């Protein structure tokens, strides 16, 4: 009996039958450029500060942590700026959990969430896990999305939740704020919660505005962020959002009690106190990212403009063969299932060189 058959013998919810769990391949490969982690590691001074902060929590670990994670919310508000205060901030174990809580509060049976694929593949999975229907909007053939087009689709679908991913995963490109404004207005009729997922915001080109600037006067707008990418803390699991205080009150209705451990809170607060050091590598990652875009174009491929720490590229006749060839060369990239395309995370300078050189020889071969 295979795993699916065994699973189907259980009294599983009908809507989960036949579904596959989210999972990028987890392989033991020297150069991991497949899940858009920060490849540059945690700097030594930040590691020391985190270690000290965590050690200070140990004596009190018999007690539940601060349910309101007040110090963390205050530190996150200070990091984001834009006049935000702790009442605007919320956090959870990764932005995946933040998004799940939003669906628990504002989605659910009889309600619909809408996204614009290709986009972050967890949106439909989070919708399905919370019994929320998922409506897939359309992009142009070049994967772009204009304000007018997005707004028309939102008006027609009248969803309860809209996911706008900016910079978008897997394409890497940021949306203009005109798209967010137009979608917000189009969602008025269905009172849609508009979630702008800015997981990669810190990697955007200079001058790319954040949807944080649109929050005043828009109580249905939510901007979600994470410490998994620019802050190099994917392993710590800390995602957060900024929104009107009533949105965070809604999330208090669905969060588990004490969902953020004392260790997580201490780690994130210490990281925010050392943000200069943690974010110092962002500039080099952007350099490597731009190097990949230029290098792929020089190889005759078709990279999408990227505001993130990864590059989505087309022009491949047989992406699976290239994926396998790179793996054989010790480089794991991501096949996101879009014909002719692959996605690669910006590595360190040395990793990026191995990726570009290996790809060049595979294309020649
Ligand atoms: C667009 C986007 N949003 C959210 C996430 C979730 O990140 P985390 O749960 O680590 O904060 C990811 C992770 O890759 C992502 O690409």
mmCIF file of C-alpha atoms and ligand atoms in Angstrom:
data_model
loop_
_atom_site.group_PDB
_atom_site.id
_atom_site.type_symbol
_atom_site.label_atom_id
_atom_site.label_comp_id
_atom_site.label_asym_id
_atom_site.label_seq_id
_atom_site.Cartn_x
_atom_site.Cartn_y
_atom_site.Cartn_z
ATOM 1 C CA UNK A 1 0.000 0.000 0.000
ATOM 2 C CA UNK A 2 1.449 3.371 -0.899
ATOM 3 C CA UNK A 3 1.391 6.460 1.285
ATOM 4 C CA UNK A 4 -1.653 7.931 -0.479
ATOM 5 C CA UNK A 5 -3.653 4.723 -0.081
ATOM 6 C CA UNK A 6 -2.746 4.516 3.611
ATOM 7 C CA UNK A 7 -3.765 8.152 4.048
ATOM 8 C CA UNK A 8 -7.068 7.548 2.291
ATOM 9 C CA UNK A 9 -7.935 4.828 4.791
ATOM 10 C CA UNK A 10 -8.117 7.503 7.476
ATOM 11 C CA UNK A 11 -11.279 9.554 7.998
ATOM 12 C CA UNK A 12 -9.516 12.537 6.363
ATOM 13 C CA UNK A 13 -11.534 15.637 5.408
ATOM 14 C CA UNK A 14 -12.867 15.154 1.864
ATOM 15 C CA UNK A 15 -11.270 18.378 0.646
ATOM 16 C CA UNK A 16 -7.812 17.178 1.750
ATOM 17 C CA UNK A 17 -8.000 13.828 -0.042
ATOM 18 C CA UNK A 18 -5.513 13.546 -2.890
ATOM 19 C CA UNK A 19 -3.732 16.778 -1.948
ATOM 20 C CA UNK A 20 0.039 16.979 -1.711
ATOM 21 C CA UNK A 21 1.878 18.700 1.134
ATOM 22 C CA UNK A 22 3.980 21.805 0.370
ATOM 23 C CA UNK A 23 7.513 20.704 -0.093
ATOM 24 C CA UNK A 24 10.528 21.944 -1.923
ATOM 25 C CA UNK A 25 12.932 18.987 -2.235
ATOM 26 C CA UNK A 26 15.144 18.890 0.876
ATOM 27 C CA UNK A 27 18.391 17.470 -0.490
ATOM 28 C CA UNK A 28 21.888 17.363 0.933
ATOM 29 C CA UNK A 29 23.679 19.476 -1.662
ATOM 30 C CA UNK A 30 26.676 21.806 -1.181
ATOM 31 C CA UNK A 31 25.034 24.878 -2.767
ATOM 32 C CA UNK A 32 21.402 25.431 -1.767
ATOM 33 C CA UNK A 33 19.756 28.033 -3.992
ATOM 34 C CA UNK A 34 16.223 26.642 -3.995
ATOM 35 C CA UNK A 35 14.120 28.176 -1.216
ATOM 36 C CA UNK A 36 15.181 31.831 -1.272
ATOM 37 C CA UNK A 37 16.973 31.730 2.044
ATOM 38 C CA UNK A 38 19.595 34.321 2.894
ATOM 39 C CA UNK A 39 22.733 32.542 1.702
ATOM 40 C CA UNK A 40 25.074 34.845 3.615
ATOM 41 C CA UNK A 41 24.524 33.435 7.106
ATOM 42 C CA UNK A 42 24.098 35.110 10.495
ATOM 43 C CA UNK A 43 27.000 37.465 11.349
ATOM 44 C CA UNK A 44 29.021 36.567 14.453
ATOM 45 C CA UNK A 45 28.049 39.654 16.498
ATOM 46 C CA UNK A 46 24.338 39.011 15.884
ATOM 47 C CA UNK A 47 24.800 35.346 16.844
ATOM 48 C CA UNK A 48 26.406 36.414 20.145
ATOM 49 C CA UNK A 49 23.616 38.874 20.902
ATOM 50 C CA UNK A 50 20.948 36.245 20.158
ATOM 51 C CA UNK A 51 22.726 33.660 22.291
ATOM 52 C CA UNK A 52 22.871 36.064 25.240
ATOM 53 C CA UNK A 53 19.203 37.041 24.853
ATOM 54 C CA UNK A 54 18.084 33.411 24.662
ATOM 55 C CA UNK A 55 20.248 32.458 27.673
ATOM 56 C CA UNK A 56 18.495 35.163 29.705
ATOM 57 C CA UNK A 57 15.148 33.464 29.022
ATOM 58 C CA UNK A 58 16.150 30.041 30.271
ATOM 59 C CA UNK A 59 15.544 30.606 33.973
ATOM 60 C CA UNK A 60 11.950 31.654 33.307
ATOM 61 C CA UNK A 61 11.103 28.900 30.813
ATOM 62 C CA UNK A 62 8.764 27.258 33.349
ATOM 63 C CA UNK A 63 6.410 30.222 32.730
ATOM 64 C CA UNK A 64 4.391 30.907 29.594
ATOM 65 C CA UNK A 65 5.818 33.680 27.423
ATOM 66 C CA UNK A 66 4.379 37.192 27.065
ATOM 67 C CA UNK A 67 1.142 36.440 25.222
ATOM 68 C CA UNK A 68 1.149 39.933 23.726
ATOM 69 C CA UNK A 69 4.862 39.884 22.738
ATOM 70 C CA UNK A 70 4.877 43.601 23.558
ATOM 71 C CA UNK A 71 8.626 44.179 23.380
ATOM 72 C CA UNK A 72 8.801 42.432 20.025
ATOM 73 C CA UNK A 73 5.875 44.374 18.553
ATOM 74 C CA UNK A 74 7.447 47.627 19.751
ATOM 75 C CA UNK A 75 10.781 46.693 18.146
ATOM 76 C CA UNK A 76 9.076 45.672 14.878
ATOM 77 C CA UNK A 77 7.151 48.966 14.753
ATOM 78 C CA UNK A 78 10.408 50.884 15.244
ATOM 79 C CA UNK A 79 12.061 48.870 12.462
ATOM 80 C CA UNK A 80 9.245 49.518 9.977
ATOM 81 C CA UNK A 81 8.825 53.232 10.751
ATOM 82 C CA UNK A 82 5.965 54.844 8.773
ATOM 83 C CA UNK A 83 4.518 56.126 12.072
ATOM 84 C CA UNK A 84 3.464 52.602 13.082
ATOM 85 C CA UNK A 85 3.128 51.669 16.753
ATOM 86 C CA UNK A 86 2.883 48.350 18.557
ATOM 87 C CA UNK A 87 -0.909 48.380 18.119
ATOM 88 C CA UNK A 88 -0.399 48.054 14.358
ATOM 89 C CA UNK A 89 1.938 45.066 14.672
ATOM 90 C CA UNK A 90 1.358 41.351 14.915
ATOM 91 C CA UNK A 91 3.754 38.402 14.677
ATOM 92 C CA UNK A 92 3.685 34.627 14.414
ATOM 93 C CA UNK A 93 5.912 31.647 13.622
ATOM 94 C CA UNK A 94 6.868 32.693 10.108
ATOM 95 C CA UNK A 95 4.749 34.773 7.771
ATOM 96 C CA UNK A 96 3.114 31.500 6.719
ATOM 97 C CA UNK A 97 1.467 31.407 10.140
ATOM 98 C CA UNK A 98 0.576 35.100 9.892
ATOM 99 C CA UNK A 99 -1.155 34.385 6.554
ATOM 100 C CA UNK A 100 -2.872 31.325 8.007
ATOM 101 C CA UNK A 101 -4.229 33.374 10.910
ATOM 102 C CA UNK A 102 -5.543 35.977 8.453
ATOM 103 C CA UNK A 103 -7.385 33.207 6.589
ATOM 104 C CA UNK A 104 -8.711 31.794 9.862
ATOM 105 C CA UNK A 105 -10.082 35.202 10.813
ATOM 106 C CA UNK A 106 -11.281 36.528 7.459
ATOM 107 C CA UNK A 107 -11.673 33.404 5.274
ATOM 108 C CA UNK A 108 -13.227 30.041 6.069
ATOM 109 C CA UNK A 109 -16.134 28.034 4.679
ATOM 110 C CA UNK A 110 -18.296 29.985 2.235
ATOM 111 C CA UNK A 111 -15.570 32.587 1.708
ATOM 112 C CA UNK A 112 -13.032 33.074 -1.091
ATOM 113 C CA UNK A 113 -9.405 34.143 -1.233
ATOM 114 C CA UNK A 114 -7.926 35.330 -4.515
ATOM 115 C CA UNK A 115 -4.353 35.288 -5.789
ATOM 116 C CA UNK A 116 -2.659 35.931 -9.131
ATOM 117 C CA UNK A 117 -0.575 32.915 -10.176
ATOM 118 C CA UNK A 118 2.211 32.317 -10.744
ATOM 119 C CA UNK A 119 2.564 33.493 -7.165
ATOM 120 C CA UNK A 120 3.506 32.062 -3.773
ATOM 121 C CA UNK A 121 2.341 28.448 -3.855
ATOM 122 C CA UNK A 122 1.268 28.428 -0.206
ATOM 123 C CA UNK A 123 -1.726 30.745 -0.816
ATOM 124 C CA UNK A 124 -4.005 27.998 -2.225
ATOM 125 C CA UNK A 125 -2.717 25.509 0.363
ATOM 126 C CA UNK A 126 -3.423 27.873 3.253
ATOM 127 C CA UNK A 127 -6.850 28.537 1.756
ATOM 128 C CA UNK A 128 -7.613 24.841 1.500
ATOM 129 C CA UNK A 129 -6.381 24.158 5.051
ATOM 130 C CA UNK A 130 -8.815 26.768 6.382
ATOM 131 C CA UNK A 131 -11.767 25.674 4.213
ATOM 132 C CA UNK A 132 -11.520 28.844 2.115
ATOM 133 C CA UNK A 133 -12.218 28.672 -1.639
ATOM 134 C CA UNK A 134 -9.355 29.925 -3.842
ATOM 135 C CA UNK A 135 -9.911 31.980 -6.977
ATOM 136 C CA UNK A 136 -6.954 32.158 -9.359
ATOM 137 C CA UNK A 137 -6.689 35.511 -11.141
ATOM 138 C CA UNK A 138 -4.794 35.969 -14.394
ATOM 139 C CA UNK A 139 -1.603 37.787 -15.316
ATOM 140 C CA UNK A 140 -0.371 38.813 -18.757
ATOM 141 C CA UNK A 141 1.828 36.347 -20.673
ATOM 142 C CA UNK A 142 4.909 38.188 -19.355
ATOM 143 C CA UNK A 143 3.539 37.624 -15.784
ATOM 144 C CA UNK A 144 2.874 41.335 -15.256
ATOM 145 C CA UNK A 145 -0.274 42.631 -13.569
ATOM 146 C CA UNK A 146 -1.658 46.113 -14.202
ATOM 147 C CA UNK A 147 -3.791 48.096 -11.780
ATOM 148 C CA UNK A 148 -6.729 48.189 -14.175
ATOM 149 C CA UNK A 149 -6.666 44.472 -14.937
ATOM 150 C CA UNK A 150 -6.207 43.390 -11.301
ATOM 151 C CA UNK A 151 -9.000 45.700 -10.122
ATOM 152 C CA UNK A 152 -11.405 44.425 -12.810
ATOM 153 C CA UNK A 153 -10.712 40.821 -11.790
ATOM 154 C CA UNK A 154 -11.241 41.606 -8.099
ATOM 155 C CA UNK A 155 -14.514 43.403 -8.857
ATOM 156 C CA UNK A 156 -15.717 40.387 -10.859
ATOM 157 C CA UNK A 157 -14.680 37.745 -8.310
ATOM 158 C CA UNK A 158 -15.756 39.753 -5.222
ATOM 159 C CA UNK A 159 -13.375 37.795 -2.934
ATOM 160 C CA UNK A 160 -13.129 38.153 0.842
ATOM 161 C CA UNK A 161 -9.316 38.142 0.772
ATOM 162 C CA UNK A 162 -6.823 39.144 -1.942
ATOM 163 C CA UNK A 163 -3.159 38.150 -1.919
ATOM 164 C CA UNK A 164 -0.816 40.540 -3.707
ATOM 165 C CA UNK A 165 2.766 39.339 -3.488
ATOM 166 C CA UNK A 166 5.315 42.115 -3.972
ATOM 167 C CA UNK A 167 8.066 41.387 -4.907
ATOM 168 C CA UNK A 168 6.262 38.373 -6.309
ATOM 169 C CA UNK A 169 7.472 34.828 -5.737
ATOM 170 C CA UNK A 170 8.415 33.128 -8.099
ATOM 171 C CA UNK A 171 8.802 35.937 -10.660
ATOM 172 C CA UNK A 172 10.750 38.299 -8.368
ATOM 173 C CA UNK A 173 9.183 41.508 -9.629
ATOM 174 C CA UNK A 174 7.611 44.176 -7.389
ATOM 175 C CA UNK A 175 4.116 45.567 -8.023
ATOM 176 C CA UNK A 176 3.492 49.279 -8.348
ATOM 177 C CA UNK A 177 1.528 50.841 -5.500
ATOM 178 C CA UNK A 178 -1.094 51.791 -8.100
ATOM 179 C CA UNK A 179 -2.005 48.076 -8.248
ATOM 180 C CA UNK A 180 -2.466 47.918 -4.464
ATOM 181 C CA UNK A 181 -4.546 51.122 -4.427
ATOM 182 C CA UNK A 182 -6.758 49.946 -7.303
ATOM 183 C CA UNK A 183 -7.277 46.481 -5.805
ATOM 184 C CA UNK A 184 -8.105 48.016 -2.423
ATOM 185 C CA UNK A 185 -10.791 50.178 -4.011
ATOM 186 C CA UNK A 186 -12.094 47.272 -6.104
ATOM 187 C CA UNK A 187 -12.383 45.192 -2.911
ATOM 188 C CA UNK A 188 -14.658 47.781 -1.292
ATOM 189 C CA UNK A 189 -17.855 46.106 -2.524
ATOM 190 C CA UNK A 190 -16.959 42.699 -1.038
ATOM 191 C CA UNK A 191 -15.138 44.315 1.938
ATOM 192 C CA UNK A 192 -12.059 42.312 0.969
ATOM 193 C CA UNK A 193 -8.989 42.161 3.175
ATOM 194 C CA UNK A 194 -6.074 43.045 0.869
ATOM 195 C CA UNK A 195 -2.844 41.332 1.930
ATOM 196 C CA UNK A 196 0.369 42.629 0.413
ATOM 197 C CA UNK A 197 2.993 39.955 1.054
ATOM 198 C CA UNK A 198 6.301 41.833 1.198
ATOM 199 C CA UNK A 199 8.478 38.908 2.314
ATOM 200 C CA UNK A 200 11.298 40.147 0.049
ATOM 201 C CA UNK A 201 10.810 43.924 0.440
ATOM 202 C CA UNK A 202 14.312 44.641 1.746
ATOM 203 C CA UNK A 203 15.861 43.395 -1.517
ATOM 204 C CA UNK A 204 13.857 45.741 -3.754
ATOM 205 C CA UNK A 205 15.696 48.258 -5.925
ATOM 206 C CA UNK A 206 16.167 51.670 -4.322
ATOM 207 C CA UNK A 207 13.079 53.801 -4.666
ATOM 208 C CA UNK A 208 10.625 50.865 -4.738
ATOM 209 C CA UNK A 209 7.885 52.022 -2.338
ATOM 210 C CA UNK A 210 6.378 49.716 0.284
ATOM 211 C CA UNK A 211 2.634 49.285 0.714
ATOM 212 C CA UNK A 212 3.271 50.323 4.344
ATOM 213 C CA UNK A 213 2.924 53.897 3.069
ATOM 214 C CA UNK A 214 -0.683 53.125 2.053
ATOM 215 C CA UNK A 215 -1.836 51.887 5.477
ATOM 216 C CA UNK A 216 -3.233 55.177 6.888
ATOM 217 C CA UNK A 217 -6.954 55.327 6.179
ATOM 218 C CA UNK A 218 -7.130 51.782 4.754
ATOM 219 C CA UNK A 219 -8.451 49.477 7.511
ATOM 220 C CA UNK A 220 -8.735 46.476 5.159
ATOM 221 C CA UNK A 221 -5.072 46.642 4.059
ATOM 222 C CA UNK A 222 -2.472 44.314 5.598
ATOM 223 C CA UNK A 223 1.259 44.272 4.850
ATOM 224 C CA UNK A 224 3.020 41.057 5.770
ATOM 225 C CA UNK A 225 6.783 40.720 6.248
ATOM 226 C CA UNK A 226 9.235 38.129 7.512
ATOM 227 C CA UNK A 227 12.612 37.835 9.228
ATOM 228 C CA UNK A 228 13.306 34.682 7.156
ATOM 229 C CA UNK A 229 14.859 36.463 4.193
ATOM 230 C CA UNK A 230 16.770 39.741 4.609
ATOM 231 C CA UNK A 231 17.333 39.089 8.347
ATOM 232 C CA UNK A 232 18.773 35.621 7.605
ATOM 233 C CA UNK A 233 16.571 34.015 10.270
ATOM 234 C CA UNK A 234 14.528 31.434 8.348
ATOM 235 C CA UNK A 235 15.346 28.895 11.054
ATOM 236 C CA UNK A 236 13.995 31.116 13.842
ATOM 237 C CA UNK A 237 10.482 31.317 12.323
ATOM 238 C CA UNK A 238 9.363 34.897 12.764
ATOM 239 C CA UNK A 239 6.902 36.582 10.432
ATOM 240 C CA UNK A 240 4.884 39.707 11.133
ATOM 241 C CA UNK A 241 2.373 42.140 9.721
ATOM 242 C CA UNK A 242 1.385 45.763 9.953
ATOM 243 C CA UNK A 243 -2.272 46.763 9.728
ATOM 244 C CA UNK A 244 -4.966 48.742 11.514
ATOM 245 C CA UNK A 245 -5.267 47.811 15.228
ATOM 246 C CA UNK A 246 -8.675 46.193 14.609
ATOM 247 C CA UNK A 247 -7.013 43.649 12.271
ATOM 248 C CA UNK A 248 -4.636 42.582 15.031
ATOM 249 C CA UNK A 249 -7.635 42.347 17.403
ATOM 250 C CA UNK A 250 -9.265 39.960 14.923
ATOM 251 C CA UNK A 251 -6.132 37.790 14.919
ATOM 252 C CA UNK A 252 -6.272 37.529 18.730
ATOM 253 C CA UNK A 253 -9.500 35.564 18.206
ATOM 254 C CA UNK A 254 -7.778 32.796 16.225
ATOM 255 C CA UNK A 255 -4.192 32.601 17.468
ATOM 256 C CA UNK A 256 -3.251 29.791 19.796
ATOM 257 C CA UNK A 257 -2.522 30.902 23.348
ATOM 258 C CA UNK A 258 1.163 31.798 23.748
ATOM 259 C CA UNK A 259 1.880 30.993 20.090
ATOM 260 C CA UNK A 260 5.237 32.786 20.116
ATOM 261 C CA UNK A 261 7.741 31.072 22.396
ATOM 262 C CA UNK A 262 9.937 33.063 24.754
ATOM 263 C CA UNK A 263 12.945 31.803 22.752
ATOM 264 C CA UNK A 264 11.456 33.082 19.490
ATOM 265 C CA UNK A 265 10.576 36.450 21.008
ATOM 266 C CA UNK A 266 14.037 36.888 22.536
ATOM 267 C CA UNK A 267 15.730 35.849 19.289
ATOM 268 C CA UNK A 268 13.709 38.289 17.201
ATOM 269 C CA UNK A 269 14.129 41.213 19.618
ATOM 270 C CA UNK A 270 17.902 40.639 19.771
ATOM 271 C CA UNK A 271 18.015 40.401 15.971
ATOM 272 C CA UNK A 272 16.127 43.688 15.596
ATOM 273 C CA UNK A 273 18.563 45.362 18.024
ATOM 274 C CA UNK A 274 21.341 44.129 15.715
ATOM 275 C CA UNK A 275 19.559 44.855 12.459
ATOM 276 C CA UNK A 276 22.470 46.889 11.065
ATOM 277 C CA UNK A 277 24.719 43.872 11.272
ATOM 278 C CA UNK A 278 22.088 41.367 10.085
ATOM 279 C CA UNK A 279 21.019 43.500 7.135
ATOM 280 C CA UNK A 280 24.584 44.361 6.094
ATOM 281 C CA UNK A 281 24.619 41.450 3.641
ATOM 282 C CA UNK A 282 21.491 42.613 1.816
ATOM 283 C CA UNK A 283 23.569 44.871 -0.448
ATOM 284 C CA UNK A 284 25.881 42.018 -1.467
ATOM 285 C CA UNK A 285 22.895 39.750 -2.100
ATOM 286 C CA UNK A 286 21.464 42.437 -4.400
ATOM 287 C CA UNK A 287 24.818 42.597 -6.196
ATOM 288 C CA UNK A 288 24.785 38.811 -6.710
ATOM 289 C CA UNK A 289 21.134 38.950 -7.802
ATOM 290 C CA UNK A 290 21.926 41.614 -10.430
ATOM 291 C CA UNK A 291 24.967 39.590 -11.475
ATOM 292 C CA UNK A 292 22.704 36.565 -12.053
ATOM 293 C CA UNK A 293 20.247 38.636 -14.120
ATOM 294 C CA UNK A 294 23.103 39.971 -16.281
ATOM 295 C CA UNK A 295 24.805 36.567 -16.477
ATOM 296 C CA UNK A 296 21.622 34.772 -17.557
ATOM 297 C CA UNK A 297 20.910 37.411 -20.203
ATOM 298 C CA UNK A 298 24.488 37.017 -21.492
ATOM 299 C CA UNK A 299 23.800 33.274 -21.820
ATOM 300 C CA UNK A 300 20.840 34.098 -24.066
ATOM 301 C CA UNK A 301 18.249 33.293 -21.399
ATOM 302 C CA UNK A 302 15.332 35.447 -20.333
ATOM 303 C CA UNK A 303 15.548 36.550 -16.666
ATOM 304 C CA UNK A 304 12.617 38.499 -15.170
ATOM 305 C CA UNK A 305 13.493 41.839 -13.520
ATOM 306 C CA UNK A 306 14.064 41.012 -9.853
ATOM 307 C CA UNK A 307 13.446 43.080 -6.706
ATOM 308 C CA UNK A 308 14.050 40.035 -4.513
ATOM 309 C CA UNK A 309 16.906 37.715 -3.548
ATOM 310 C CA UNK A 310 16.138 35.306 -6.405
ATOM 311 C CA UNK A 311 15.812 35.314 -10.180
ATOM 312 C CA UNK A 312 13.161 33.648 -12.304
ATOM 313 C CA UNK A 313 14.336 32.871 -15.792
ATOM 314 C CA UNK A 314 12.923 31.441 -18.991
ATOM 315 C CA UNK A 315 14.272 30.459 -22.357
ATOM 316 C CA UNK A 316 15.144 26.889 -21.314
ATOM 317 C CA UNK A 317 14.263 24.109 -23.716
ATOM 318 C CA UNK A 318 14.420 21.434 -21.067
ATOM 319 C CA UNK A 319 14.343 22.968 -17.572
ATOM 320 C CA UNK A 320 14.238 19.600 -15.861
ATOM 321 C CA UNK A 321 17.458 18.471 -17.556
ATOM 322 C CA UNK A 322 19.133 21.745 -16.537
ATOM 323 C CA UNK A 323 17.802 21.361 -12.967
ATOM 324 C CA UNK A 324 19.269 17.833 -12.839
ATOM 325 C CA UNK A 325 22.559 18.926 -14.421
ATOM 326 C CA UNK A 326 22.941 21.696 -11.841
ATOM 327 C CA UNK A 327 22.139 19.223 -9.070
ATOM 328 C CA UNK A 328 24.838 16.893 -10.391
ATOM 329 C CA UNK A 329 27.201 19.879 -10.193
ATOM 330 C CA UNK A 330 26.197 20.381 -6.536
ATOM 331 C CA UNK A 331 23.783 23.293 -7.053
ATOM 332 C CA UNK A 332 20.123 22.953 -6.069
ATOM 333 C CA UNK A 333 17.746 25.411 -7.765
ATOM 334 C CA UNK A 334 13.934 25.371 -7.954
ATOM 335 C CA UNK A 335 11.741 23.999 -10.689
ATOM 336 C CA UNK A 336 8.476 25.801 -9.969
ATOM 337 C CA UNK A 337 6.643 23.844 -12.660
ATOM 338 C CA UNK A 338 6.363 26.675 -15.176
ATOM 339 C CA UNK A 339 7.290 25.477 -18.672
ATOM 340 C CA UNK A 340 10.709 26.657 -19.851
ATOM 341 C CA UNK A 341 11.565 28.310 -16.512
ATOM 342 C CA UNK A 342 13.601 27.804 -13.351
ATOM 343 C CA UNK A 343 14.174 29.958 -10.254
ATOM 344 C CA UNK A 344 17.489 30.487 -8.489
ATOM 345 C CA UNK A 345 18.284 32.187 -5.178
ATOM 346 C CA UNK A 346 21.194 34.658 -5.112
ATOM 347 C CA UNK A 347 24.137 32.902 -3.464
ATOM 348 C CA UNK A 348 27.356 34.156 -1.995
ATOM 349 C CA UNK A 349 29.768 35.445 -4.615
ATOM 350 C CA UNK A 350 31.447 32.016 -4.810
ATOM 351 C CA UNK A 351 28.141 30.106 -4.973
ATOM 352 C CA UNK A 352 26.819 32.412 -7.661
ATOM 353 C CA UNK A 353 29.976 31.848 -9.704
ATOM 354 C CA UNK A 354 29.557 28.062 -9.478
ATOM 355 C CA UNK A 355 25.899 28.390 -10.521
ATOM 356 C CA UNK A 356 26.623 30.630 -13.528
ATOM 357 C CA UNK A 357 29.646 28.575 -14.667
ATOM 358 C CA UNK A 358 27.791 25.258 -14.300
ATOM 359 C CA UNK A 359 24.790 26.594 -16.179
ATOM 360 C CA UNK A 360 27.015 27.944 -18.975
ATOM 361 C CA UNK A 361 28.647 24.553 -19.478
ATOM 362 C CA UNK A 362 25.289 22.734 -19.360
ATOM 363 C CA UNK A 363 23.872 25.056 -22.029
ATOM 364 C CA UNK A 364 26.991 24.565 -24.197
ATOM 365 C CA UNK A 365 26.748 20.795 -23.740
HETATM 366 C C1 LIG B 1 6.213 35.297 -0.848
HETATM 367 C C2 LIG B 1 6.454 34.552 0.415
HETATM 368 N N1 LIG B 1 5.675 34.807 1.465
HETATM 369 C C3 LIG B 1 5.842 34.167 2.619
HETATM 370 C C4 LIG B 1 6.825 33.197 2.766
HETATM 371 C C5 LIG B 1 6.908 32.477 4.074
HETATM 372 O O1 LIG B 1 8.044 32.724 4.748
HETATM 373 P P1 LIG B 1 8.175 32.505 6.317
HETATM 374 O O2 LIG B 1 7.042 31.637 6.778
HETATM 375 O O3 LIG B 1 9.497 31.849 6.468
HETATM 376 O O4 LIG B 1 8.093 33.878 6.913
HETATM 377 C C6 LIG B 1 7.675 32.896 1.703
HETATM 378 C C7 LIG B 1 8.721 31.883 1.832
HETATM 379 O O5 LIG B 1 9.431 31.526 0.950
HETATM 380 C C8 LIG B 1 7.466 33.595 0.483
HETATM 381 O O6 LIG B 1 8.222 33.334 -0.595
#
